[in-house]
Amino acid sequence: MNRITELFKIELPIIQAGMIWCSGWELASAVSNAGGLGLIGAGSMYPDVLRIHIQKCKAATSKPFGVNVPLLYPDIDQLMQIILEEKVPVVFTSAGNPKTWTKTLKAAGITVVHVVSNVKFALKCEEAGVDAIVAEGFEAGGHNGREETTTFCLIPLVREAVKLPLIAAGGIGTGKGIFGALALGADGVQVGSRFVASEESSAHEHFKAKVVEAKEGDTELSLKQLTPVRLLKNKFYEEVKAAEMRGASAEELTQLLGSRRSKRGMFEGDLEEGELEIGQVAAAIKKIQPAGEIVREMWQEFLEAKENFCRLHF
């Protein structure tokens, strides 16, 4: 047991990230049933769809699970009302001010965690009264911090700055990665990309296959004038890169991005025109597996890494 397993009442300090288009109730319940904490990604859900996913997750697991909510979501009030009504035990918030909802959620007995990409916002989270912090390095897939601070640098900096339970994210998809994150000062880890390539992920099978095929250097942080996002390189990425190289304005990039681009890529499987969000660790993902198997495999590898380290002599 450690601070993260005690906080969430789970067996293993492994959290599955709440990713848009990839993490519905099937993935969240599978991870929770395997001893981790599964998260439903509300960022791609209408309020009524979120309620259905929460109810199905409750039916599929008796263990704790949570919901990830980007605070800039246009229907945020409705989403939070559903979360309160359905008595979701854990909420991870991101992309916004943690002070906005933390008191309301905690008053309802909900454990609140906020995602940050730098020390400044970690300190604001502590002031806001959250129960734990996710510090995410820029290796991560999806939307990212502008500072481009790597997980290896970020975790020790945040650990020194705050006393709250700390969850490391970004570039973690193996047991060795878990061991490294805990050695840097984290109490647990959040894993996204590895779970995209799971059988229970709601990502399109074409996208899953593309993730498994990815090699080192196949992702890049793009759209920095808007909200930085790490993408797999494809036709859409090349169009964005060309536009940025010629000095396109934020308005031009917004027009190029258009609407529903991420759904088109990750959920509908358009590998050329879609937005394919994934982390650098995709290069280490070799196959599509059941989510429970991924949890067990990572934990066994962590235990082996820990044992091997203890055998070292200096």
PDB file of C-alpha atoms in Angstrom:
ATOM      1  CA  MET A   1       0.000   0.000   0.000  1.00  0.00           C
ATOM      2  CA  ASN A   2       1.103   3.573  -0.636  1.00  0.00           C
ATOM      3  CA  ARG A   3      -0.566   6.993  -0.678  1.00  0.00           C
ATOM      4  CA  ILE A   4      -2.179   6.472  -4.092  1.00  0.00           C
ATOM      5  CA  THR A   5      -3.585   3.007  -3.435  1.00  0.00           C
ATOM      6  CA  GLU A   6      -4.907   4.206  -0.075  1.00  0.00           C
ATOM      7  CA  LEU A   7      -6.421   7.353  -1.577  1.00  0.00           C
ATOM      8  CA  PHE A   8      -8.342   5.531  -4.314  1.00  0.00           C
ATOM      9  CA  LYS A   9      -8.835   2.243  -2.397  1.00  0.00           C
ATOM     10  CA  ILE A  10      -7.197   0.264  -5.202  1.00  0.00           C
ATOM     11  CA  GLU A  11      -4.648  -2.560  -5.274  1.00  0.00           C
ATOM     12  CA  LEU A  12      -2.023  -1.151  -7.643  1.00  0.00           C
ATOM     13  CA  PRO A  13      -0.833   2.462  -8.166  1.00  0.00           C
ATOM     14  CA  ILE A  14      -1.725   2.350 -11.868  1.00  0.00           C
ATOM     15  CA  ILE A  15      -4.285   4.788 -13.300  1.00  0.00           C
ATOM     16  CA  GLN A  16      -5.604   4.478 -16.835  1.00  0.00           C
ATOM     17  CA  ALA A  17      -5.823   7.930 -18.386  1.00  0.00           C
ATOM     18  CA  GLY A  18      -9.219   9.305 -19.378  1.00  0.00           C
ATOM     19  CA  MET A  19      -8.566   9.749 -23.093  1.00  0.00           C
ATOM     20  CA  ILE A  20     -11.033  11.165 -25.613  1.00  0.00           C
ATOM     21  CA  TRP A  21     -12.534   8.608 -27.997  1.00  0.00           C
ATOM     22  CA  CYS A  22     -10.548   5.771 -26.410  1.00  0.00           C
ATOM     23  CA  SER A  23     -11.659   5.316 -22.796  1.00  0.00           C
ATOM     24  CA  GLY A  24     -15.279   4.372 -22.311  1.00  0.00           C
ATOM     25  CA  TRP A  25     -16.846   2.176 -19.655  1.00  0.00           C
ATOM     26  CA  GLU A  26     -15.447  -1.079 -21.048  1.00  0.00           C
ATOM     27  CA  LEU A  27     -11.825   0.036 -20.683  1.00  0.00           C
ATOM     28  CA  ALA A  28     -12.354   1.780 -17.340  1.00  0.00           C
ATOM     29  CA  SER A  29     -14.097  -1.210 -15.756  1.00  0.00           C
ATOM     30  CA  ALA A  30     -11.498  -3.658 -17.100  1.00  0.00           C
ATOM     31  CA  VAL A  31      -8.628  -1.675 -15.568  1.00  0.00           C
ATOM     32  CA  SER A  32     -10.451  -1.290 -12.262  1.00  0.00           C
ATOM     33  CA  ASN A  33     -11.241  -5.006 -12.173  1.00  0.00           C
ATOM     34  CA  ALA A  34      -7.523  -5.713 -12.687  1.00  0.00           C
ATOM     35  CA  GLY A  35      -6.608  -3.699  -9.579  1.00  0.00           C
ATOM     36  CA  GLY A  36      -5.855  -0.285 -11.063  1.00  0.00           C
ATOM     37  CA  LEU A  37      -8.074   2.779 -11.396  1.00  0.00           C
ATOM     38  CA  GLY A  38      -9.980   3.049 -14.645  1.00  0.00           C
ATOM     39  CA  LEU A  39     -11.144   6.449 -15.890  1.00  0.00           C
ATOM     40  CA  ILE A  40     -13.961   7.269 -18.297  1.00  0.00           C
ATOM     41  CA  GLY A  41     -12.896  10.073 -20.646  1.00  0.00           C
ATOM     42  CA  ALA A  42     -15.716  12.612 -20.625  1.00  0.00           C
ATOM     43  CA  GLY A  43     -13.982  14.975 -23.055  1.00  0.00           C
ATOM     44  CA  SER A  44     -15.577  13.313 -26.088  1.00  0.00           C
ATOM     45  CA  MET A  45     -19.006  12.638 -24.551  1.00  0.00           C
ATOM     46  CA  TYR A  46     -22.296  14.476 -24.534  1.00  0.00           C
ATOM     47  CA  PRO A  47     -23.807  14.617 -21.021  1.00  0.00           C
ATOM     48  CA  ASP A  48     -26.400  11.894 -21.673  1.00  0.00           C
ATOM     49  CA  VAL A  49     -23.690   9.630 -23.150  1.00  0.00           C
ATOM     50  CA  LEU A  50     -21.516  10.151 -20.058  1.00  0.00           C
ATOM     51  CA  ARG A  51     -24.384   9.058 -17.801  1.00  0.00           C
ATOM     52  CA  ILE A  52     -24.779   5.839 -19.781  1.00  0.00           C
ATOM     53  CA  HIS A  53     -21.053   5.099 -19.535  1.00  0.00           C
ATOM     54  CA  ILE A  54     -21.035   5.723 -15.781  1.00  0.00           C
ATOM     55  CA  GLN A  55     -24.017   3.442 -15.238  1.00  0.00           C
ATOM     56  CA  LYS A  56     -22.533   0.681 -17.394  1.00  0.00           C
ATOM     57  CA  CYS A  57     -19.207   0.983 -15.581  1.00  0.00           C
ATOM     58  CA  LYS A  58     -20.994   0.601 -12.226  1.00  0.00           C
ATOM     59  CA  ALA A  59     -22.644  -2.566 -13.518  1.00  0.00           C
ATOM     60  CA  ALA A  60     -19.348  -3.961 -14.832  1.00  0.00           C
ATOM     61  CA  THR A  61     -17.198  -3.431 -11.717  1.00  0.00           C
ATOM     62  CA  SER A  62     -17.664  -3.251  -7.972  1.00  0.00           C
ATOM     63  CA  LYS A  63     -14.299  -1.533  -7.635  1.00  0.00           C
ATOM     64  CA  PRO A  64     -13.521   2.207  -7.668  1.00  0.00           C
ATOM     65  CA  PHE A  65     -13.419   4.021 -10.999  1.00  0.00           C
ATOM     66  CA  GLY A  66     -13.403   7.657 -12.029  1.00  0.00           C
ATOM     67  CA  VAL A  67     -14.191  10.203 -14.712  1.00  0.00           C
ATOM     68  CA  ASN A  68     -11.743  12.576 -16.390  1.00  0.00           C
ATOM     69  CA  VAL A  69     -13.290  15.965 -17.188  1.00  0.00           C
ATOM     70  CA  PRO A  70     -11.590  18.724 -19.218  1.00  0.00           C
ATOM     71  CA  LEU A  71     -12.791  21.875 -17.453  1.00  0.00           C
ATOM     72  CA  LEU A  72     -13.016  23.856 -20.711  1.00  0.00           C
ATOM     73  CA  TYR A  73     -15.762  21.530 -21.973  1.00  0.00           C
ATOM     74  CA  PRO A  74     -18.776  23.620 -23.084  1.00  0.00           C
ATOM     75  CA  ASP A  75     -21.310  21.491 -21.165  1.00  0.00           C
ATOM     76  CA  ILE A  76     -19.222  21.340 -17.995  1.00  0.00           C
ATOM     77  CA  ASP A  77     -22.140  22.206 -15.681  1.00  0.00           C
ATOM     78  CA  GLN A  78     -24.219  19.331 -17.048  1.00  0.00           C
ATOM     79  CA  LEU A  79     -21.314  16.897 -16.877  1.00  0.00           C
ATOM     80  CA  MET A  80     -20.595  17.751 -13.260  1.00  0.00           C
ATOM     81  CA  GLN A  81     -24.260  17.476 -12.328  1.00  0.00           C
ATOM     82  CA  ILE A  82     -24.376  13.961 -13.780  1.00  0.00           C
ATOM     83  CA  ILE A  83     -21.179  13.024 -11.926  1.00  0.00           C
ATOM     84  CA  LEU A  84     -22.723  14.271  -8.665  1.00  0.00           C
ATOM     85  CA  GLU A  85     -26.042  12.521  -9.288  1.00  0.00           C
ATOM     86  CA  GLU A  86     -24.350   9.233 -10.176  1.00  0.00           C
ATOM     87  CA  LYS A  87     -22.033   9.465  -7.144  1.00  0.00           C
ATOM     88  CA  VAL A  88     -18.835   8.872  -9.102  1.00  0.00           C
ATOM     89  CA  PRO A  89     -16.118   8.229  -6.468  1.00  0.00           C
ATOM     90  CA  VAL A  90     -13.166   9.878  -8.246  1.00  0.00           C
ATOM     91  CA  VAL A  91     -12.864  12.819 -10.663  1.00  0.00           C
ATOM     92  CA  PHE A  92      -9.732  13.841 -12.551  1.00  0.00           C
ATOM     93  CA  THR A  93      -9.946  17.391 -13.896  1.00  0.00           C
ATOM     94  CA  SER A  94      -7.728  18.973 -16.535  1.00  0.00           C
ATOM     95  CA  ALA A  95      -7.438  21.951 -18.897  1.00  0.00           C
ATOM     96  CA  GLY A  96      -8.721  24.604 -16.534  1.00  0.00           C
ATOM     97  CA  ASN A  97      -8.646  26.149 -13.057  1.00  0.00           C
ATOM     98  CA  PRO A  98      -8.909  23.491 -10.312  1.00  0.00           C
ATOM     99  CA  LYS A  99     -10.514  26.008  -7.944  1.00  0.00           C
ATOM    100  CA  THR A 100     -13.669  26.094 -10.055  1.00  0.00           C
ATOM    101  CA  TRP A 101     -15.057  22.672  -9.096  1.00  0.00           C
ATOM    102  CA  THR A 102     -12.857  21.153  -6.394  1.00  0.00           C
ATOM    103  CA  LYS A 103     -14.864  22.378  -3.379  1.00  0.00           C
ATOM    104  CA  THR A 104     -18.174  21.301  -4.898  1.00  0.00           C
ATOM    105  CA  LEU A 105     -16.904  17.837  -5.749  1.00  0.00           C
ATOM    106  CA  LYS A 106     -15.174  17.304  -2.406  1.00  0.00           C
ATOM    107  CA  ALA A 107     -18.291  18.448  -0.544  1.00  0.00           C
ATOM    108  CA  ALA A 108     -20.051  15.517  -2.207  1.00  0.00           C
ATOM    109  CA  GLY A 109     -17.386  13.107  -0.964  1.00  0.00           C
ATOM    110  CA  ILE A 110     -15.604  12.829  -4.318  1.00  0.00           C
ATOM    111  CA  THR A 111     -11.812  12.423  -4.492  1.00  0.00           C
ATOM    112  CA  VAL A 112     -10.436  15.141  -6.786  1.00  0.00           C
ATOM    113  CA  VAL A 113      -7.242  15.015  -8.850  1.00  0.00           C
ATOM    114  CA  HIS A 114      -5.986  17.668 -11.275  1.00  0.00           C
ATOM    115  CA  VAL A 115      -3.564  17.303 -14.198  1.00  0.00           C
ATOM    116  CA  VAL A 116      -0.708  19.807 -14.604  1.00  0.00           C
ATOM    117  CA  SER A 117       2.369  20.259 -16.775  1.00  0.00           C
ATOM    118  CA  ASN A 118       4.467  22.524 -14.539  1.00  0.00           C
ATOM    119  CA  VAL A 119       5.292  23.427 -10.947  1.00  0.00           C
ATOM    120  CA  LYS A 120       3.328  26.694 -11.048  1.00  0.00           C
ATOM    121  CA  PHE A 121       0.038  24.907 -11.629  1.00  0.00           C
ATOM    122  CA  ALA A 122       0.923  22.129  -9.181  1.00  0.00           C
ATOM    123  CA  LEU A 123       1.151  24.788  -6.460  1.00  0.00           C
ATOM    124  CA  LYS A 124      -2.222  26.205  -7.551  1.00  0.00           C
ATOM    125  CA  CYS A 125      -3.691  22.711  -7.244  1.00  0.00           C
ATOM    126  CA  GLU A 126      -2.421  22.440  -3.687  1.00  0.00           C
ATOM    127  CA  GLU A 127      -4.006  25.817  -2.898  1.00  0.00           C
ATOM    128  CA  ALA A 128      -7.277  24.670  -4.468  1.00  0.00           C
ATOM    129  CA  GLY A 129      -7.445  21.698  -2.094  1.00  0.00           C
ATOM    130  CA  VAL A 130      -7.244  18.802  -4.547  1.00  0.00           C
ATOM    131  CA  ASP A 131      -6.452  15.366  -3.132  1.00  0.00           C
ATOM    132  CA  ALA A 132      -3.668  14.500  -5.598  1.00  0.00           C
ATOM    133  CA  ILE A 133      -1.857  15.831  -8.653  1.00  0.00           C
ATOM    134  CA  VAL A 134      -0.982  14.306 -12.012  1.00  0.00           C
ATOM    135  CA  ALA A 135       2.227  15.805 -13.378  1.00  0.00           C
ATOM    136  CA  GLU A 136       2.396  15.075 -17.103  1.00  0.00           C
ATOM    137  CA  GLY A 137       5.558  15.387 -19.153  1.00  0.00           C
ATOM    138  CA  PHE A 138       5.496  16.405 -22.790  1.00  0.00           C
ATOM    139  CA  GLU A 139       6.187  12.864 -23.992  1.00  0.00           C
ATOM    140  CA  ALA A 140       2.479  12.279 -23.430  1.00  0.00           C
ATOM    141  CA  GLY A 141      -0.049  11.938 -26.206  1.00  0.00           C
ATOM    142  CA  GLY A 142      -2.899  14.363 -26.714  1.00  0.00           C
ATOM    143  CA  HIS A 143      -2.911  17.928 -25.424  1.00  0.00           C
ATOM    144  CA  ASN A 144       0.252  18.974 -23.707  1.00  0.00           C
ATOM    145  CA  GLY A 145       2.044  21.708 -21.772  1.00  0.00           C
ATOM    146  CA  ARG A 146       3.676  24.593 -23.596  1.00  0.00           C
ATOM    147  CA  GLU A 147       6.843  24.273 -21.514  1.00  0.00           C
ATOM    148  CA  GLU A 148       7.810  20.958 -23.163  1.00  0.00           C
ATOM    149  CA  THR A 149       9.194  19.710 -19.840  1.00  0.00           C
ATOM    150  CA  THR A 150       9.919  15.988 -19.904  1.00  0.00           C
ATOM    151  CA  THR A 151       8.584  13.623 -17.258  1.00  0.00           C
ATOM    152  CA  PHE A 152      12.139  12.882 -16.069  1.00  0.00           C
ATOM    153  CA  CYS A 153      12.618  16.572 -15.224  1.00  0.00           C
ATOM    154  CA  LEU A 154       9.058  17.410 -14.176  1.00  0.00           C
ATOM    155  CA  ILE A 155       8.407  14.790 -11.501  1.00  0.00           C
ATOM    156  CA  PRO A 156      11.347  15.698  -9.210  1.00  0.00           C
ATOM    157  CA  LEU A 157      10.520  19.406  -9.566  1.00  0.00           C
ATOM    158  CA  VAL A 158       6.867  18.900  -8.612  1.00  0.00           C
ATOM    159  CA  ARG A 159       7.777  16.438  -5.853  1.00  0.00           C
ATOM    160  CA  GLU A 160      10.020  19.075  -4.254  1.00  0.00           C
ATOM    161  CA  ALA A 161       7.351  21.763  -4.548  1.00  0.00           C
ATOM    162  CA  VAL A 162       4.243  20.006  -3.202  1.00  0.00           C
ATOM    163  CA  LYS A 163       3.410  17.504  -0.469  1.00  0.00           C
ATOM    164  CA  LEU A 164       0.295  16.016  -2.095  1.00  0.00           C
ATOM    165  CA  PRO A 165       0.222  12.490  -3.519  1.00  0.00           C
ATOM    166  CA  LEU A 166       1.820  12.691  -6.945  1.00  0.00           C
ATOM    167  CA  ILE A 167       0.983  10.714 -10.073  1.00  0.00           C
ATOM    168  CA  ALA A 168       3.473  10.685 -12.947  1.00  0.00           C
ATOM    169  CA  ALA A 169       2.264  10.694 -16.560  1.00  0.00           C
ATOM    170  CA  GLY A 170       3.873  10.986 -19.960  1.00  0.00           C
ATOM    171  CA  GLY A 171       6.028   8.315 -21.557  1.00  0.00           C
ATOM    172  CA  ILE A 172       5.005   5.562 -19.127  1.00  0.00           C
ATOM    173  CA  GLY A 173       3.780   2.307 -20.624  1.00  0.00           C
ATOM    174  CA  THR A 174       5.951  -0.397 -19.081  1.00  0.00           C
ATOM    175  CA  GLY A 175       6.801  -1.732 -15.641  1.00  0.00           C
ATOM    176  CA  LYS A 176      10.286  -0.293 -15.968  1.00  0.00           C
ATOM    177  CA  GLY A 177       8.669   3.079 -16.618  1.00  0.00           C
ATOM    178  CA  ILE A 178       6.623   2.688 -13.441  1.00  0.00           C
ATOM    179  CA  PHE A 179       9.774   1.885 -11.471  1.00  0.00           C
ATOM    180  CA  GLY A 180      11.515   4.942 -12.893  1.00  0.00           C
ATOM    181  CA  ALA A 181       8.589   7.236 -12.093  1.00  0.00           C
ATOM    182  CA  LEU A 182       8.408   6.047  -8.482  1.00  0.00           C
ATOM    183  CA  ALA A 183      12.170   6.433  -8.150  1.00  0.00           C
ATOM    184  CA  LEU A 184      11.802  10.051  -9.269  1.00  0.00           C
ATOM    185  CA  GLY A 185       9.353  10.734  -6.447  1.00  0.00           C
ATOM    186  CA  ALA A 186       5.910   9.828  -7.806  1.00  0.00           C
ATOM    187  CA  ASP A 187       3.452   7.790  -5.724  1.00  0.00           C
ATOM    188  CA  GLY A 188       1.734   6.280  -8.758  1.00  0.00           C
ATOM    189  CA  VAL A 189       1.490   6.484 -12.527  1.00  0.00           C
ATOM    190  CA  GLN A 190      -1.082   7.385 -15.156  1.00  0.00           C
ATOM    191  CA  VAL A 191      -0.855   5.385 -18.385  1.00  0.00           C
ATOM    192  CA  GLY A 192      -2.606   6.418 -21.601  1.00  0.00           C
ATOM    193  CA  SER A 193      -1.083   5.240 -24.859  1.00  0.00           C
ATOM    194  CA  ARG A 194      -0.558   1.645 -23.737  1.00  0.00           C
ATOM    195  CA  PHE A 195      -4.285   1.345 -22.995  1.00  0.00           C
ATOM    196  CA  VAL A 196      -5.238   2.799 -26.387  1.00  0.00           C
ATOM    197  CA  ALA A 197      -3.870  -0.483 -27.777  1.00  0.00           C
ATOM    198  CA  SER A 198      -6.144  -2.595 -25.588  1.00  0.00           C
ATOM    199  CA  GLU A 199      -9.036  -4.793 -26.667  1.00  0.00           C
ATOM    200  CA  GLU A 200     -11.452  -2.773 -24.534  1.00  0.00           C
ATOM    201  CA  SER A 201     -10.352   0.613 -25.852  1.00  0.00           C
ATOM    202  CA  SER A 202     -13.072   2.342 -27.883  1.00  0.00           C
ATOM    203  CA  ALA A 203     -10.466   3.558 -30.384  1.00  0.00           C
ATOM    204  CA  HIS A 204     -10.949   2.360 -33.970  1.00  0.00           C
ATOM    205  CA  GLU A 205      -9.107  -0.847 -34.828  1.00  0.00           C
ATOM    206  CA  HIS A 206      -7.243   0.965 -37.619  1.00  0.00           C
ATOM    207  CA  PHE A 207      -5.913   3.482 -35.097  1.00  0.00           C
ATOM    208  CA  LYS A 208      -4.899   0.733 -32.669  1.00  0.00           C
ATOM    209  CA  ALA A 209      -2.981  -1.013 -35.453  1.00  0.00           C
ATOM    210  CA  LYS A 210      -1.273   2.271 -36.364  1.00  0.00           C
ATOM    211  CA  VAL A 211      -0.181   2.731 -32.741  1.00  0.00           C
ATOM    212  CA  VAL A 212       1.333  -0.758 -32.648  1.00  0.00           C
ATOM    213  CA  GLU A 213       3.202  -0.037 -35.890  1.00  0.00           C
ATOM    214  CA  ALA A 214       4.621   3.273 -34.605  1.00  0.00           C
ATOM    215  CA  LYS A 215       8.372   3.650 -34.357  1.00  0.00           C
ATOM    216  CA  GLU A 216      10.639   6.078 -32.520  1.00  0.00           C
ATOM    217  CA  GLY A 217      10.182   9.565 -33.964  1.00  0.00           C
ATOM    218  CA  ASP A 218       6.724   8.892 -35.414  1.00  0.00           C
ATOM    219  CA  THR A 219       5.040  11.445 -33.114  1.00  0.00           C
ATOM    220  CA  GLU A 220       5.554  15.183 -32.762  1.00  0.00           C
ATOM    221  CA  LEU A 221       4.132  18.049 -30.732  1.00  0.00           C
ATOM    222  CA  SER A 222       2.060  20.177 -33.111  1.00  0.00           C
ATOM    223  CA  LEU A 223      -0.372  23.112 -33.198  1.00  0.00           C
ATOM    224  CA  LYS A 224       1.620  25.024 -30.590  1.00  0.00           C
ATOM    225  CA  GLN A 225      -0.098  28.301 -31.496  1.00  0.00           C
ATOM    226  CA  LEU A 226      -3.405  26.757 -30.459  1.00  0.00           C
ATOM    227  CA  THR A 227      -3.257  24.059 -27.791  1.00  0.00           C
ATOM    228  CA  PRO A 228      -0.120  21.915 -28.210  1.00  0.00           C
ATOM    229  CA  VAL A 229      -0.995  18.320 -29.088  1.00  0.00           C
ATOM    230  CA  ARG A 230       1.219  15.293 -29.754  1.00  0.00           C
ATOM    231  CA  LEU A 231       0.221  13.570 -32.986  1.00  0.00           C
ATOM    232  CA  LEU A 232       1.185  10.547 -35.012  1.00  0.00           C
ATOM    233  CA  LYS A 233       2.593  11.732 -38.318  1.00  0.00           C
ATOM    234  CA  ASN A 234       0.119  11.404 -41.199  1.00  0.00           C
ATOM    235  CA  LYS A 235      -1.293  13.530 -44.027  1.00  0.00           C
ATOM    236  CA  PHE A 236      -3.076  15.889 -41.622  1.00  0.00           C
ATOM    237  CA  TYR A 237       0.070  16.292 -39.519  1.00  0.00           C
ATOM    238  CA  GLU A 238       2.101  17.118 -42.656  1.00  0.00           C
ATOM    239  CA  GLU A 239      -0.450  19.786 -43.609  1.00  0.00           C
ATOM    240  CA  VAL A 240      -0.171  21.310 -40.130  1.00  0.00           C
ATOM    241  CA  LYS A 241       3.626  21.232 -40.278  1.00  0.00           C
ATOM    242  CA  ALA A 242       3.689  22.902 -43.709  1.00  0.00           C
ATOM    243  CA  ALA A 243       1.294  25.602 -42.486  1.00  0.00           C
ATOM    244  CA  GLU A 244       3.402  26.247 -39.387  1.00  0.00           C
ATOM    245  CA  MET A 245       6.590  26.395 -41.465  1.00  0.00           C
ATOM    246  CA  ARG A 246       5.158  29.141 -43.638  1.00  0.00           C
ATOM    247  CA  GLY A 247       4.059  31.100 -40.559  1.00  0.00           C
ATOM    248  CA  ALA A 248       0.326  30.405 -40.598  1.00  0.00           C
ATOM    249  CA  SER A 249      -1.701  32.397 -38.086  1.00  0.00           C
ATOM    250  CA  ALA A 250      -3.691  30.840 -35.256  1.00  0.00           C
ATOM    251  CA  GLU A 251      -6.845  31.572 -37.259  1.00  0.00           C
ATOM    252  CA  GLU A 252      -5.512  29.659 -40.274  1.00  0.00           C
ATOM    253  CA  LEU A 253      -4.512  26.712 -38.101  1.00  0.00           C
ATOM    254  CA  THR A 254      -7.935  26.690 -36.449  1.00  0.00           C
ATOM    255  CA  GLN A 255      -9.551  26.565 -39.877  1.00  0.00           C
ATOM    256  CA  LEU A 256      -7.226  23.744 -40.945  1.00  0.00           C
ATOM    257  CA  LEU A 257      -8.024  21.786 -37.784  1.00  0.00           C
ATOM    258  CA  GLY A 258     -11.745  22.215 -38.335  1.00  0.00           C
ATOM    259  CA  SER A 259     -14.188  20.260 -36.201  1.00  0.00           C
ATOM    260  CA  ARG A 260     -14.428  16.588 -35.279  1.00  0.00           C
ATOM    261  CA  ARG A 261     -10.888  15.959 -36.529  1.00  0.00           C
ATOM    262  CA  SER A 262      -9.901  13.835 -33.515  1.00  0.00           C
ATOM    263  CA  LYS A 263     -13.100  11.772 -33.735  1.00  0.00           C
ATOM    264  CA  ARG A 264     -12.463  11.233 -37.427  1.00  0.00           C
ATOM    265  CA  GLY A 265      -9.008   9.840 -36.711  1.00  0.00           C
ATOM    266  CA  MET A 266      -9.165   7.963 -33.418  1.00  0.00           C
ATOM    267  CA  PHE A 267     -12.804   6.845 -33.333  1.00  0.00           C
ATOM    268  CA  GLU A 268     -13.686   6.527 -37.016  1.00  0.00           C
ATOM    269  CA  GLY A 269     -10.280   5.298 -38.191  1.00  0.00           C
ATOM    270  CA  ASP A 270      -9.361   7.825 -40.884  1.00  0.00           C
ATOM    271  CA  LEU A 271      -5.583   7.457 -40.702  1.00  0.00           C
ATOM    272  CA  GLU A 272      -4.814  10.185 -43.253  1.00  0.00           C
ATOM    273  CA  GLU A 273      -7.179  13.084 -42.560  1.00  0.00           C
ATOM    274  CA  GLY A 274      -7.826  12.360 -38.888  1.00  0.00           C
ATOM    275  CA  GLU A 275      -6.076  13.739 -35.817  1.00  0.00           C
ATOM    276  CA  LEU A 276      -4.191  10.802 -34.256  1.00  0.00           C
ATOM    277  CA  GLU A 277      -3.229  11.646 -30.674  1.00  0.00           C
ATOM    278  CA  ILE A 278      -0.689   9.308 -29.076  1.00  0.00           C
ATOM    279  CA  GLY A 279       2.440   9.510 -26.927  1.00  0.00           C
ATOM    280  CA  GLN A 280       6.095   8.808 -27.667  1.00  0.00           C
ATOM    281  CA  VAL A 281       5.823   5.520 -25.779  1.00  0.00           C
ATOM    282  CA  ALA A 282       3.818   4.155 -28.721  1.00  0.00           C
ATOM    283  CA  ALA A 283       7.182   3.048 -30.113  1.00  0.00           C
ATOM    284  CA  ALA A 284       7.401   0.513 -27.267  1.00  0.00           C
ATOM    285  CA  ILE A 285       3.896  -0.925 -27.780  1.00  0.00           C
ATOM    286  CA  LYS A 286       4.110  -4.167 -29.715  1.00  0.00           C
ATOM    287  CA  LYS A 287       0.619  -5.682 -29.621  1.00  0.00           C
ATOM    288  CA  ILE A 288      -3.037  -5.191 -28.775  1.00  0.00           C
ATOM    289  CA  GLN A 289      -3.891  -6.885 -25.481  1.00  0.00           C
ATOM    290  CA  PRO A 290      -6.744  -7.162 -22.967  1.00  0.00           C
ATOM    291  CA  ALA A 291      -6.535  -4.262 -20.516  1.00  0.00           C
ATOM    292  CA  GLY A 292      -6.302  -6.560 -17.506  1.00  0.00           C
ATOM    293  CA  GLU A 293      -3.370  -8.343 -19.087  1.00  0.00           C
ATOM    294  CA  ILE A 294      -1.639  -5.001 -19.654  1.00  0.00           C
ATOM    295  CA  VAL A 295      -2.048  -4.098 -15.963  1.00  0.00           C
ATOM    296  CA  ARG A 296      -0.723  -7.448 -14.775  1.00  0.00           C
ATOM    297  CA  GLU A 297       2.177  -7.429 -17.243  1.00  0.00           C
ATOM    298  CA  MET A 298       3.273  -3.916 -16.277  1.00  0.00           C
ATOM    299  CA  TRP A 299       3.099  -4.731 -12.572  1.00  0.00           C
ATOM    300  CA  GLN A 300       5.093  -7.944 -12.948  1.00  0.00           C
ATOM    301  CA  GLU A 301       7.728  -6.051 -14.929  1.00  0.00           C
ATOM    302  CA  PHE A 302       7.807  -3.388 -12.207  1.00  0.00           C
ATOM    303  CA  LEU A 303       8.423  -6.020  -9.536  1.00  0.00           C
ATOM    304  CA  GLU A 304      11.223  -7.543 -11.627  1.00  0.00           C
ATOM    305  CA  ALA A 305      12.812  -4.128 -12.176  1.00  0.00           C
ATOM    306  CA  LYS A 306      12.635  -3.437  -8.449  1.00  0.00           C
ATOM    307  CA  GLU A 307      14.252  -6.785  -7.646  1.00  0.00           C
ATOM    308  CA  ASN A 308      16.995  -6.293 -10.230  1.00  0.00           C
ATOM    309  CA  PHE A 309      17.774  -2.854  -8.834  1.00  0.00           C
ATOM    310  CA  CYS A 310      18.107  -4.233  -5.306  1.00  0.00           C
ATOM    311  CA  ARG A 311      20.694  -6.695  -6.577  1.00  0.00           C
ATOM    312  CA  LEU A 312      22.993  -3.929  -7.782  1.00  0.00           C
ATOM    313  CA  HIS A 313      26.198  -3.382  -5.834  1.00  0.00           C
ATOM    314  CA  PHE A 314      27.933  -0.017  -5.616  1.00  0.00           C
TER     315      PHE A 314
END
